[in-house]
Amino acid sequence: SHIYAASKQMPDRVAIGPGDDMGAITVGRQTVLMTVDQVADGVHFRLENTPLDRVAHKAVVRNLSDVAAMAAVPLGAVVAASLPETLHESQANELFDAMREVAERYDCPLVGGDIAVWSGPLILTVTIFADPAGVEPVLRSSAQLGDHVYVTGQLGGAWDETGAGPHLTAEPRLAVARALALEPAIGLHAMIDLSDGLASDLYHIAEQSDVAAEIDTTAIPARPGSNFNGALTDGEDYELCFTASGAVPTAIEDVPITRIGRITPHLDRERITAVDAIGRAFPVTAKGWEHHAHG
């Protein structure tokens, strides 16, 4: 992106610049991670048929999933809200109460924010700060040859035709990420949260690590009602995709972990290659989920 390309030269206090799930600033001897994301009516949810507590849940969890991708611990959050003129005061109070409850559930207190009322749709912009808490932040750019590729949970079909679906009830994989990072035998190297789709997000790992990835189409854990293509490109799953070289468990805290492929050298071909049930290989482009498709 333009922001990423234009931000190569950063002050020394910038520990992690644009291009990963979170940025980081060094404050004294402490590294503070930060992420900001927004959800907008008509793009990330449909207010006309989505309960306000579900909107609140997604607005907070969407950011907490980035915290999980760095294997960090949330510290606190602020929110900027653009409220439509048609939203009643009681509804606004319900929304903010729900956001506060969700944030507190993950020990991420909502400590401030700003509200504007306008003629446009509901937009919630959440910023979360996090602590590495003794774990080196897990980057997208650290995949290594010999790593296997894994995903948590199930993928695909996060949206249905009404705008409802698992994208409104996803749980951030904070505990799973910490467990992966804290066990040396796992050999965790790179990680990203699956927001834009497996094809697009795994591409980020491959590109930033200057490697390629080969995935097994029969291994990807598609959600019931979805399929390989959906699991590859639907997006908004808020699961984790990671690479590791050691002994990875098949589940952590009842969250299944599935090995779906391996990291390979990048030899002037597509970054991502899929292999089907009879061994045929075909290239997978980085084209993941497009937000406007659900608008």
PDB file of N, CA and C in Angstrom, residues 37-39 44-45 47 50-65 79 94-106 110 122 124 126 128 165-174 236-238:
ATOM      1  N   ASP A  37      -8.686  -0.432  13.597  1.00  0.00           N
ATOM      2  CA  ASP A  37      -9.524  -0.991  12.549  1.00  0.00           C
ATOM      3  C   ASP A  37     -10.923  -0.412  12.699  1.00  0.00           C
ATOM      4  N   GLN A  38     -11.687  -0.474  11.627  1.00  0.00           N
ATOM      5  CA  GLN A  38     -13.042   0.060  11.688  1.00  0.00           C
ATOM      6  C   GLN A  38     -14.027  -0.927  11.100  1.00  0.00           C
ATOM      7  N   VAL A  39     -15.272  -0.804  11.561  1.00  0.00           N
ATOM      8  CA  VAL A  39     -16.373  -1.532  10.949  1.00  0.00           C
ATOM      9  C   VAL A  39     -17.421  -0.504  10.537  1.00  0.00           C
ATOM     10  N   HIS A  44     -19.143  -4.115   6.731  1.00  0.00           N
ATOM     11  CA  HIS A  44     -18.751  -5.162   7.674  1.00  0.00           C
ATOM     12  C   HIS A  44     -19.930  -5.765   8.432  1.00  0.00           C
ATOM     13  N   PHE A  45     -21.073  -5.156   8.342  1.00  0.00           N
ATOM     14  CA  PHE A  45     -22.302  -5.666   8.941  1.00  0.00           C
ATOM     15  C   PHE A  45     -23.462  -4.925   8.290  1.00  0.00           C
ATOM     16  N   LEU A  47     -26.730  -3.129   9.598  1.00  0.00           N
ATOM     17  CA  LEU A  47     -27.380  -2.681  10.823  1.00  0.00           C
ATOM     18  C   LEU A  47     -28.872  -2.992  10.832  1.00  0.00           C
ATOM     19  N   THR A  50     -28.960  -6.649  12.100  1.00  0.00           N
ATOM     20  CA  THR A  50     -27.932  -7.146  13.009  1.00  0.00           C
ATOM     21  C   THR A  50     -28.120  -6.531  14.390  1.00  0.00           C
ATOM     22  N   PRO A  51     -28.287  -7.348  15.428  1.00  0.00           N
ATOM     23  CA  PRO A  51     -28.423  -6.807  16.790  1.00  0.00           C
ATOM     24  C   PRO A  51     -27.210  -5.963  17.165  1.00  0.00           C
ATOM     25  N   LEU A  52     -27.433  -4.912  17.930  1.00  0.00           N
ATOM     26  CA  LEU A  52     -26.351  -4.001  18.284  1.00  0.00           C
ATOM     27  C   LEU A  52     -25.248  -4.687  19.086  1.00  0.00           C
ATOM     28  N   ASP A  53     -25.608  -5.685  19.895  1.00  0.00           N
ATOM     29  CA  ASP A  53     -24.561  -6.356  20.651  1.00  0.00           C
ATOM     30  C   ASP A  53     -23.634  -7.160  19.744  1.00  0.00           C
ATOM     31  N   ARG A  54     -24.145  -7.627  18.601  1.00  0.00           N
ATOM     32  CA  ARG A  54     -23.305  -8.339  17.627  1.00  0.00           C
ATOM     33  C   ARG A  54     -22.369  -7.364  16.909  1.00  0.00           C
ATOM     34  N   VAL A  55     -22.904  -6.173  16.591  1.00  0.00           N
ATOM     35  CA  VAL A  55     -22.066  -5.138  15.977  1.00  0.00           C
ATOM     36  C   VAL A  55     -20.930  -4.777  16.930  1.00  0.00           C
ATOM     37  N   ALA A  56     -21.276  -4.595  18.203  1.00  0.00           N
ATOM     38  CA  ALA A  56     -20.272  -4.249  19.211  1.00  0.00           C
ATOM     39  C   ALA A  56     -19.220  -5.342  19.327  1.00  0.00           C
ATOM     40  N   HIS A  57     -19.679  -6.583  19.343  1.00  0.00           N
ATOM     41  CA  HIS A  57     -18.760  -7.717  19.463  1.00  0.00           C
ATOM     42  C   HIS A  57     -17.755  -7.717  18.317  1.00  0.00           C
ATOM     43  N   LYS A  58     -18.255  -7.569  17.101  1.00  0.00           N
ATOM     44  CA  LYS A  58     -17.353  -7.617  15.950  1.00  0.00           C
ATOM     45  C   LYS A  58     -16.365  -6.454  15.961  1.00  0.00           C
ATOM     46  N   ALA A  59     -16.831  -5.264  16.331  1.00  0.00           N
ATOM     47  CA  ALA A  59     -15.959  -4.093  16.323  1.00  0.00           C
ATOM     48  C   ALA A  59     -14.755  -4.284  17.234  1.00  0.00           C
ATOM     49  N   VAL A  60     -14.967  -4.922  18.384  1.00  0.00           N
ATOM     50  CA  VAL A  60     -13.870  -5.139  19.330  1.00  0.00           C
ATOM     51  C   VAL A  60     -13.031  -6.349  18.932  1.00  0.00           C
ATOM     52  N   VAL A  61     -13.691  -7.449  18.602  1.00  0.00           N
ATOM     53  CA  VAL A  61     -12.980  -8.698  18.316  1.00  0.00           C
ATOM     54  C   VAL A  61     -12.117  -8.577  17.065  1.00  0.00           C
ATOM     55  N   ARG A  62     -12.578  -7.804  16.097  1.00  0.00           N
ATOM     56  CA  ARG A  62     -11.807  -7.599  14.863  1.00  0.00           C
ATOM     57  C   ARG A  62     -10.403  -7.106  15.188  1.00  0.00           C
ATOM     58  N   ASN A  63     -10.290  -6.226  16.167  1.00  0.00           N
ATOM     59  CA  ASN A  63      -8.990  -5.710  16.581  1.00  0.00           C
ATOM     60  C   ASN A  63      -8.249  -6.682  17.486  1.00  0.00           C
ATOM     61  N   LEU A  64      -8.975  -7.345  18.378  1.00  0.00           N
ATOM     62  CA  LEU A  64      -8.327  -8.304  19.264  1.00  0.00           C
ATOM     63  C   LEU A  64      -7.717  -9.467  18.481  1.00  0.00           C
ATOM     64  N   SER A  65      -8.271  -9.764  17.310  1.00  0.00           N
ATOM     65  CA  SER A  65      -7.695 -10.798  16.464  1.00  0.00           C
ATOM     66  C   SER A  65      -6.310 -10.388  15.974  1.00  0.00           C
ATOM     67  N   VAL A  79     -12.285   4.131  21.301  1.00  0.00           N
ATOM     68  CA  VAL A  79     -13.172   3.992  20.141  1.00  0.00           C
ATOM     69  C   VAL A  79     -13.619   5.366  19.668  1.00  0.00           C
ATOM     70  N   GLU A  94     -26.864   1.389  24.324  1.00  0.00           N
ATOM     71  CA  GLU A  94     -26.806  -0.074  24.245  1.00  0.00           C
ATOM     72  C   GLU A  94     -25.549  -0.529  23.511  1.00  0.00           C
ATOM     73  N   LEU A  95     -25.227   0.160  22.440  1.00  0.00           N
ATOM     74  CA  LEU A  95     -24.048  -0.186  21.644  1.00  0.00           C
ATOM     75  C   LEU A  95     -22.773  -0.031  22.452  1.00  0.00           C
ATOM     76  N   PHE A  96     -22.628   1.125  23.120  1.00  0.00           N
ATOM     77  CA  PHE A  96     -21.396   1.369  23.865  1.00  0.00           C
ATOM     78  C   PHE A  96     -21.288   0.483  25.100  1.00  0.00           C
ATOM     79  N   ASP A  97     -22.416   0.202  25.749  1.00  0.00           N
ATOM     80  CA  ASP A  97     -22.390  -0.728  26.885  1.00  0.00           C
ATOM     81  C   ASP A  97     -21.915  -2.104  26.423  1.00  0.00           C
ATOM     82  N   ALA A  98     -22.399  -2.533  25.263  1.00  0.00           N
ATOM     83  CA  ALA A  98     -22.015  -3.841  24.738  1.00  0.00           C
ATOM     84  C   ALA A  98     -20.535  -3.870  24.367  1.00  0.00           C
ATOM     85  N   MET A  99     -20.032  -2.796  23.768  1.00  0.00           N
ATOM     86  CA  MET A  99     -18.604  -2.737  23.435  1.00  0.00           C
ATOM     87  C   MET A  99     -17.750  -2.802  24.695  1.00  0.00           C
ATOM     88  N   ARG A 100     -18.189  -2.086  25.730  1.00  0.00           N
ATOM     89  CA  ARG A 100     -17.445  -2.092  26.987  1.00  0.00           C
ATOM     90  C   ARG A 100     -17.420  -3.500  27.598  1.00  0.00           C
ATOM     91  N   GLU A 101     -18.552  -4.177  27.544  1.00  0.00           N
ATOM     92  CA  GLU A 101     -18.634  -5.525  28.111  1.00  0.00           C
ATOM     93  C   GLU A 101     -17.736  -6.503  27.353  1.00  0.00           C
ATOM     94  N   VAL A 102     -17.745  -6.419  26.025  1.00  0.00           N
ATOM     95  CA  VAL A 102     -16.897  -7.310  25.225  1.00  0.00           C
ATOM     96  C   VAL A 102     -15.430  -7.040  25.517  1.00  0.00           C
ATOM     97  N   ALA A 103     -15.057  -5.781  25.553  1.00  0.00           N
ATOM     98  CA  ALA A 103     -13.659  -5.425  25.805  1.00  0.00           C
ATOM     99  C   ALA A 103     -13.211  -5.914  27.178  1.00  0.00           C
ATOM    100  N   GLU A 104     -14.052  -5.740  28.180  1.00  0.00           N
ATOM    101  CA  GLU A 104     -13.687  -6.162  29.532  1.00  0.00           C
ATOM    102  C   GLU A 104     -13.586  -7.677  29.641  1.00  0.00           C
ATOM    103  N   ARG A 105     -14.368  -8.390  28.828  1.00  0.00           N
ATOM    104  CA  ARG A 105     -14.319  -9.848  28.841  1.00  0.00           C
ATOM    105  C   ARG A 105     -12.927 -10.348  28.475  1.00  0.00           C
ATOM    106  N   TYR A 106     -12.217  -9.577  27.661  1.00  0.00           N
ATOM    107  CA  TYR A 106     -10.871  -9.958  27.241  1.00  0.00           C
ATOM    108  C   TYR A 106      -9.808  -9.115  27.952  1.00  0.00           C
ATOM    109  N   LEU A 110     -12.105  -0.397  27.875  1.00  0.00           N
ATOM    110  CA  LEU A 110     -12.369   0.716  26.960  1.00  0.00           C
ATOM    111  C   LEU A 110     -12.151   2.000  27.743  1.00  0.00           C
ATOM    112  N   LEU A 122     -23.428   4.077  10.306  1.00  0.00           N
ATOM    113  CA  LEU A 122     -22.702   3.817  11.542  1.00  0.00           C
ATOM    114  C   LEU A 122     -21.294   3.314  11.218  1.00  0.00           C
ATOM    115  N   LEU A 124     -17.629   2.460  13.380  1.00  0.00           N
ATOM    116  CA  LEU A 124     -16.936   2.330  14.656  1.00  0.00           C
ATOM    117  C   LEU A 124     -15.461   2.067  14.383  1.00  0.00           C
ATOM    118  N   VAL A 126     -11.944   1.350  16.236  1.00  0.00           N
ATOM    119  CA  VAL A 126     -11.389   0.913  17.517  1.00  0.00           C
ATOM    120  C   VAL A 126      -9.871   0.844  17.424  1.00  0.00           C
ATOM    121  N   ILE A 128      -6.590  -0.482  19.683  1.00  0.00           N
ATOM    122  CA  ILE A 128      -6.213  -1.298  20.832  1.00  0.00           C
ATOM    123  C   ILE A 128      -4.700  -1.245  21.022  1.00  0.00           C
ATOM    124  N   GLY A 165     -24.010 -14.570  10.424  1.00  0.00           N
ATOM    125  CA  GLY A 165     -23.024 -15.627  10.292  1.00  0.00           C
ATOM    126  C   GLY A 165     -21.935 -15.549  11.332  1.00  0.00           C
ATOM    127  N   PRO A 166     -20.977 -16.474  11.283  1.00  0.00           N
ATOM    128  CA  PRO A 166     -19.920 -16.547  12.293  1.00  0.00           C
ATOM    129  C   PRO A 166     -19.049 -15.304  12.408  1.00  0.00           C
ATOM    130  N   HIS A 167     -19.030 -14.445  11.384  1.00  0.00           N
ATOM    131  CA  HIS A 167     -18.209 -13.234  11.494  1.00  0.00           C
ATOM    132  C   HIS A 167     -18.688 -12.330  12.622  1.00  0.00           C
ATOM    133  N   LEU A 168     -19.934 -12.508  13.060  1.00  0.00           N
ATOM    134  CA  LEU A 168     -20.490 -11.692  14.144  1.00  0.00           C
ATOM    135  C   LEU A 168     -20.274 -12.304  15.526  1.00  0.00           C
ATOM    136  N   THR A 169     -19.800 -13.545  15.569  1.00  0.00           N
ATOM    137  CA  THR A 169     -19.647 -14.239  16.855  1.00  0.00           C
ATOM    138  C   THR A 169     -18.240 -14.796  17.056  1.00  0.00           C
ATOM    139  N   ALA A 170     -17.320 -14.429  16.182  1.00  0.00           N
ATOM    140  CA  ALA A 170     -15.955 -14.965  16.254  1.00  0.00           C
ATOM    141  C   ALA A 170     -15.313 -14.636  17.597  1.00  0.00           C
ATOM    142  N   GLU A 171     -14.446 -15.555  18.047  1.00  0.00           N
ATOM    143  CA  GLU A 171     -13.692 -15.332  19.276  1.00  0.00           C
ATOM    144  C   GLU A 171     -12.222 -15.134  18.921  1.00  0.00           C
ATOM    145  N   PRO A 172     -11.596 -14.086  19.448  1.00  0.00           N
ATOM    146  CA  PRO A 172     -10.174 -13.877  19.141  1.00  0.00           C
ATOM    147  C   PRO A 172      -9.333 -14.974  19.769  1.00  0.00           C
ATOM    148  N   ARG A 173      -8.359 -15.474  19.047  1.00  0.00           N
ATOM    149  CA  ARG A 173      -7.576 -16.620  19.498  1.00  0.00           C
ATOM    150  C   ARG A 173      -6.386 -16.178  20.354  1.00  0.00           C
ATOM    151  N   LEU A 174      -6.666 -15.337  21.343  1.00  0.00           N
ATOM    152  CA  LEU A 174      -5.613 -14.780  22.188  1.00  0.00           C
ATOM    153  C   LEU A 174      -4.882 -15.859  22.983  1.00  0.00           C
ATOM    154  N   GLU A 236     -13.009 -12.964   6.827  1.00  0.00           N
ATOM    155  CA  GLU A 236     -13.701 -12.612   8.064  1.00  0.00           C
ATOM    156  C   GLU A 236     -13.875 -13.807   9.002  1.00  0.00           C
ATOM    157  N   ASP A 237     -12.932 -14.742   8.952  1.00  0.00           N
ATOM    158  CA  ASP A 237     -12.976 -15.886   9.856  1.00  0.00           C
ATOM    159  C   ASP A 237     -12.388 -15.548  11.228  1.00  0.00           C
ATOM    160  N   TYR A 238     -11.417 -14.636  11.253  1.00  0.00           N
ATOM    161  CA  TYR A 238     -10.720 -14.234  12.480  1.00  0.00           C
ATOM    162  C   TYR A 238     -10.080 -15.412  13.200  1.00  0.00           C
TER     163      TYR A 238
END
